[in-house]
């Protein structure tokens, strides 16, 4: 594809690296074609998010798996439609991209400890994880990615927002980037912003576990792309290491507001059988709690990650 030669020089100047240009090329073209799959990537927003079409996720070969992973790295979150998967099929699909691991606070569904139910019942007011966050930042090795499959949905509402933390970092001043490069975030599972969203599920299917605390860089380097991103969030980050909560609060508040600006986000409308797969190292997400009186049931798998650096 001769995309680069067709773009005006003024447009190319907007791309600071060949990686940015490569991402643009992939977003505008079919990624690959083989016997079972013709993997197509369609962006849904300017900063983050793309739908994947033309692929049978029950018949993934190495080539299609590689292309889907590249689409994930480029777009931070990818979506599939009309996937009526059994737990076994869901687990098999997820295993193409990493090792499924158990969630520390909620038991898995019967026979599949790595798959938890993300549920809000008709009579409940609080939704699971209903705050901006990346998953389980309080662990020593947070997951590399999360895969969510829609099973039962309300007649309206229940969309999920995603925010690109590479773009959020890029938009900071050089001075603030320099300051953040020296800081380590202290993250806890006990912070009320997140812990209150788990209460209903812990009551009916919870594990007894101690609170978790982790120390991770405020800016992490992605282990696959080498690109820096913000790595704090309002749900889990309590303070900076060596700072008090009071000293940390003003800077954290600025970062929490900044990292979810509309220009860094996309909004995904679920349908039964929809799948969202996000890169937990480079994206935040926030499920919108706007469907009181209706049930919303999803299945979730998280994939093992590494120690952030």
Coordinates of C-alpha atoms in Angstrom, one line a residue:
X1 CA 0.0 0.0 0.0
X2 CA 1.5 3.3 -1.1
X3 CA -0.1 5.3 1.6
X4 CA 3.0 7.2 2.6
X5 CA 3.7 8.5 -0.9
X6 CA 0.1 9.7 -1.2
X7 CA 0.1 11.7 2.1
X8 CA 1.0 15.3 1.9
X9 CA 4.2 16.3 3.7
X10 CA 2.3 18.6 6.0
X11 CA 0.3 15.6 7.3
X12 CA 3.4 13.4 7.7
X13 CA 5.0 16.0 9.9
X14 CA 2.2 15.3 12.5
X15 CA 3.6 11.8 13.0
X16 CA 6.6 12.0 15.3
X17 CA 7.8 8.4 14.7
X18 CA 7.6 5.7 12.1
X19 CA 5.5 3.8 14.6
X20 CA 2.8 6.5 14.5
X21 CA 2.8 6.3 10.7
X22 CA 2.7 2.5 10.8
X23 CA -0.3 2.6 13.1
X24 CA -2.1 4.9 10.7
X25 CA -1.4 2.6 7.8
X26 CA -2.7 -0.4 9.6
X27 CA -5.9 1.5 10.7
X28 CA -6.8 2.2 7.1
X29 CA -6.1 -1.2 5.5
X30 CA -6.9 -4.9 5.8
X31 CA -4.2 -6.4 8.0
X32 CA -3.8 -9.8 6.4
X33 CA -5.6 -12.6 4.6
X34 CA -5.2 -16.4 4.9
X35 CA -7.3 -19.6 4.7
X36 CA -9.7 -18.8 7.5
X37 CA -9.3 -15.2 8.3
X38 CA -9.2 -11.8 6.6
X39 CA -8.4 -9.6 9.5
X40 CA -9.8 -6.1 9.1
X41 CA -9.3 -3.2 11.5
X42 CA -11.8 -0.3 11.7
X43 CA -11.0 2.6 14.1
X44 CA -14.0 3.8 16.1
X45 CA -12.3 7.0 17.5
X46 CA -9.3 9.2 16.8
X47 CA -7.2 8.2 19.9
X48 CA -8.2 4.7 20.9
X49 CA -10.4 1.8 19.9
X50 CA -11.0 -0.3 16.8
X51 CA -13.4 -3.0 15.7
X52 CA -12.0 -6.3 14.3
X53 CA -13.9 -7.8 11.4
X54 CA -13.5 -10.8 9.0
X55 CA -12.1 -13.2 11.6
X56 CA -13.4 -16.4 13.0
X57 CA -12.0 -16.3 16.6
X58 CA -12.7 -20.0 17.0
X59 CA -10.3 -20.8 14.2
X60 CA -7.3 -18.5 14.8
X61 CA -4.0 -19.4 13.3
X62 CA -0.6 -17.9 14.1
X63 CA -0.9 -15.2 11.4
X64 CA -4.3 -14.0 12.6
X65 CA -3.2 -14.1 16.2
X66 CA -0.2 -11.9 15.4
X67 CA -2.3 -9.4 13.4
X68 CA -4.9 -9.2 16.2
X69 CA -2.2 -8.6 18.8
X70 CA -0.7 -5.8 16.6
X71 CA -4.1 -4.2 16.3
X72 CA -4.3 -4.3 20.1
X73 CA -0.9 -2.6 20.5
X74 CA -1.9 0.0 17.9
X75 CA -5.4 0.8 19.2
X76 CA -5.1 0.0 23.0
X77 CA -8.6 -1.7 22.9
X78 CA -10.2 -3.8 20.2
X79 CA -13.7 -5.1 19.8
X80 CA -15.4 -8.1 18.2
X81 CA -19.1 -8.5 17.5
X82 CA -21.5 -11.5 17.4
X83 CA -19.3 -14.0 19.4
X84 CA -21.5 -16.6 21.1
X85 CA -18.8 -18.4 23.0
X86 CA -19.0 -21.1 25.6
X87 CA -16.7 -20.8 28.6
X88 CA -14.3 -23.3 27.0
X89 CA -14.2 -21.4 23.7
X90 CA -13.8 -18.1 25.5
X91 CA -10.8 -19.5 27.5
X92 CA -9.3 -21.0 24.3
X93 CA -9.5 -17.7 22.5
X94 CA -8.0 -15.8 25.4
X95 CA -5.1 -18.2 25.7
X96 CA -3.9 -17.2 22.2
X97 CA -2.8 -13.9 23.7
X98 CA -1.5 -14.8 27.2
X99 CA -2.0 -16.9 30.3
X100 CA -5.4 -16.5 31.9
X101 CA -5.1 -15.9 35.6
X102 CA -7.6 -15.8 38.5
X103 CA -9.0 -12.6 40.0
X104 CA -8.0 -12.1 43.6
X105 CA -11.4 -11.0 45.0
X106 CA -14.1 -12.9 43.2
X107 CA -14.4 -16.7 42.5
X108 CA -14.6 -17.9 38.9
X109 CA -17.7 -19.5 37.4
X110 CA -18.2 -23.2 38.0
X111 CA -15.4 -25.3 36.4
X112 CA -13.5 -22.2 35.1
X113 CA -11.7 -20.4 37.9
X114 CA -10.1 -17.9 35.5
X115 CA -13.5 -16.6 34.2
X116 CA -15.4 -14.3 36.6
X117 CA -18.9 -13.0 36.2
X118 CA -19.1 -9.2 36.0
X119 CA -22.7 -8.7 37.2
X120 CA -25.1 -6.0 38.3
X121 CA -28.5 -7.3 39.3
X122 CA -31.8 -5.5 38.8
X123 CA -31.9 -4.5 42.5
X124 CA -28.3 -3.3 42.8
X125 CA -27.2 0.4 42.6
X126 CA -23.5 0.0 42.3
X127 CA -21.8 -1.5 39.2
X128 CA -18.7 -3.6 39.4
X129 CA -15.6 -1.5 38.7
X130 CA -17.6 1.6 38.0
X131 CA -14.7 4.1 38.2
X132 CA -11.8 4.9 35.8
X133 CA -9.1 2.4 36.3
X134 CA -6.7 -0.2 34.8
X135 CA -7.3 -3.6 36.3
X136 CA -5.6 -4.6 39.6
X137 CA -2.8 -2.0 39.5
X138 CA -2.3 -3.0 43.2
X139 CA -0.8 -6.3 42.2
X140 CA 3.0 -6.8 41.9
X141 CA 2.5 -7.9 38.3
X142 CA -0.8 -6.4 37.0
X143 CA -2.4 -8.2 34.0
X144 CA -1.2 -7.3 30.5
X145 CA -4.8 -7.4 29.2
X146 CA -8.4 -8.0 30.0
X147 CA -11.1 -9.7 27.7
X148 CA -14.7 -9.0 28.5
X149 CA -17.6 -10.9 26.8
X150 CA -21.2 -9.6 26.9
X151 CA -23.8 -12.2 27.9
X152 CA -26.9 -10.3 29.1
X153 CA -27.5 -6.6 28.7
X154 CA -29.9 -3.9 29.7
X155 CA -32.2 -2.5 27.0
X156 CA -30.2 0.7 27.1
X157 CA -27.1 2.1 28.8
X158 CA -24.1 0.1 30.2
X159 CA -21.6 1.4 27.7
X160 CA -17.9 1.3 28.5
X161 CA -15.5 4.2 28.2
X162 CA -11.8 3.7 27.4
X163 CA -8.9 6.2 27.6
X164 CA -5.5 6.1 25.9
X165 CA -2.7 6.6 28.4
X166 CA 0.0 6.9 25.8
X167 CA -1.8 9.9 24.4
X168 CA -2.4 11.3 27.8
X169 CA 1.3 11.1 28.6
X170 CA 2.3 12.6 25.3
X171 CA 0.1 15.7 25.9
X172 CA 1.9 16.6 29.2
X173 CA 4.6 19.3 29.3
X174 CA 8.2 18.3 29.2
X175 CA 8.6 19.7 32.7
X176 CA 5.9 17.5 34.2
X177 CA 7.1 14.5 32.2
X178 CA 10.5 15.0 33.9
X179 CA 9.0 15.2 37.3
X180 CA 6.9 12.1 36.8
X181 CA 9.9 10.1 35.6
X182 CA 11.2 10.3 39.2
X183 CA 8.0 9.2 40.9
X184 CA 6.6 5.9 42.0
X185 CA 2.9 5.4 42.7
X186 CA 1.7 3.6 45.8
X187 CA -1.4 1.6 44.8
X188 CA -3.9 -0.2 47.0
X189 CA -6.9 -2.4 46.6
X190 CA -8.4 -0.8 49.7
X191 CA -9.0 2.6 48.2
X192 CA -12.7 3.4 48.6
X193 CA -13.2 4.5 44.9
X194 CA -12.7 0.9 43.8
X195 CA -13.4 -1.3 46.8
X196 CA -17.0 -0.1 47.1
X197 CA -17.7 -1.3 43.6
X198 CA -16.7 -4.9 44.5
X199 CA -18.9 -5.2 47.6
X200 CA -22.0 -6.9 46.0
X201 CA -19.9 -9.5 44.3
X202 CA -17.7 -10.2 47.3
X203 CA -20.8 -10.9 49.3
X204 CA -22.1 -13.6 47.0
X205 CA -18.9 -15.0 45.4
X206 CA -15.9 -13.4 47.0
X207 CA -12.6 -14.7 48.1
X208 CA -11.3 -13.9 51.6
X209 CA -8.1 -12.1 50.9
X210 CA -5.9 -9.4 52.4
X211 CA -5.6 -5.9 50.9
X212 CA -2.9 -5.6 48.2
X213 CA -0.4 -2.8 47.9
X214 CA 2.0 -2.2 45.1
X215 CA 4.7 0.3 44.1
X216 CA 4.9 1.0 40.4
X217 CA 6.4 3.8 38.3
X218 CA 4.0 6.7 37.6
X219 CA 5.1 6.4 34.0
X220 CA 5.7 2.9 32.7
X221 CA 7.4 1.8 29.6
X222 CA 5.4 -0.7 27.5
X223 CA 7.3 -4.0 27.4
X224 CA 6.3 -4.7 23.7
X225 CA 6.3 -1.2 22.1
X226 CA 8.8 0.6 24.3
X227 CA 6.4 3.6 24.5
X228 CA 5.8 5.5 27.8
X229 CA 2.3 5.9 29.3
X230 CA 0.7 7.3 32.4
X231 CA 0.4 4.5 35.0
X232 CA -1.8 5.9 37.8
X233 CA -5.5 5.9 38.2
X234 CA -8.2 7.3 40.6
X235 CA -9.4 3.8 41.7
X236 CA -6.1 2.5 43.0
X237 CA -3.3 5.2 43.3
X238 CA -3.2 6.6 46.8
X239 CA 0.0 8.6 46.8
X240 CA 3.5 8.9 45.6
X241 CA 6.3 6.9 47.3
X242 CA 8.1 9.3 49.8
X243 CA 5.2 11.7 49.7
X244 CA 2.2 12.0 52.1
X245 CA -1.3 11.6 50.8
X246 CA -1.9 15.4 51.3
X247 CA 1.3 16.3 49.3
X248 CA 0.3 13.8 46.5
X249 CA -3.3 14.9 46.2
X250 CA -2.9 18.0 44.1
X251 CA -0.7 16.4 41.4
X252 CA -2.8 13.2 41.4
X253 CA -6.0 15.1 41.0
X254 CA -4.5 16.9 38.0
X255 CA -3.4 13.6 36.5
X256 CA -6.7 11.9 37.2
X257 CA -8.6 14.7 35.4
X258 CA -6.1 15.0 32.6
X259 CA -5.8 11.3 31.7
X260 CA -9.6 10.9 30.8
X261 CA -10.0 14.1 28.7
X262 CA -12.6 13.4 25.9
X263 CA -9.9 13.6 23.2
X264 CA -8.1 10.5 24.7
X265 CA -11.3 8.4 24.8
X266 CA -13.8 6.2 23.0
X267 CA -17.2 4.8 24.0
X268 CA -18.2 1.3 23.2
X269 CA -21.9 0.2 23.0
X270 CA -22.3 -3.4 23.8
X271 CA -24.5 -6.0 22.1
X272 CA -24.9 -9.6 23.2
X273 CA -21.9 -11.5 22.0
X274 CA -19.6 -8.4 21.9
X275 CA -16.0 -8.7 23.1
X276 CA -13.7 -6.0 24.3
X277 CA -10.0 -6.8 24.6
X278 CA -7.9 -4.0 26.2
X279 CA -4.2 -3.5 26.8
X280 CA -4.2 -3.0 30.6
X281 CA -0.7 -1.4 30.3
X282 CA -1.8 1.5 28.1
X283 CA -5.5 2.1 28.6
X284 CA -8.0 2.9 31.4
X285 CA -11.7 1.9 31.3
X286 CA -14.9 2.9 33.0
X287 CA -18.2 1.1 32.8
X288 CA -21.1 3.6 32.9
X289 CA -23.7 2.9 35.6
X290 CA -26.8 4.2 33.9
X291 CA -29.2 1.3 33.8
X292 CA -30.7 0.9 37.2
X293 CA -33.5 -1.7 37.4
X294 CA -31.9 -3.9 34.7
X295 CA -29.5 -6.8 34.7
X296 CA -26.1 -6.6 33.0
X297 CA -24.0 -9.8 33.0
X298 CA -20.5 -10.2 31.4
X299 CA -17.8 -12.8 31.6
X300 CA -14.2 -11.6 32.1
X301 CA -10.7 -13.1 31.7
X302 CA -7.5 -11.4 32.7
X303 CA -4.1 -12.3 31.2
X304 CA -0.9 -12.5 33.2
X305 CA 1.4 -9.5 33.0
X306 CA 4.8 -8.4 34.1
X307 CA 6.5 -6.1 36.7
X308 CA 6.0 -2.5 35.4
X309 CA 9.2 -0.6 34.6

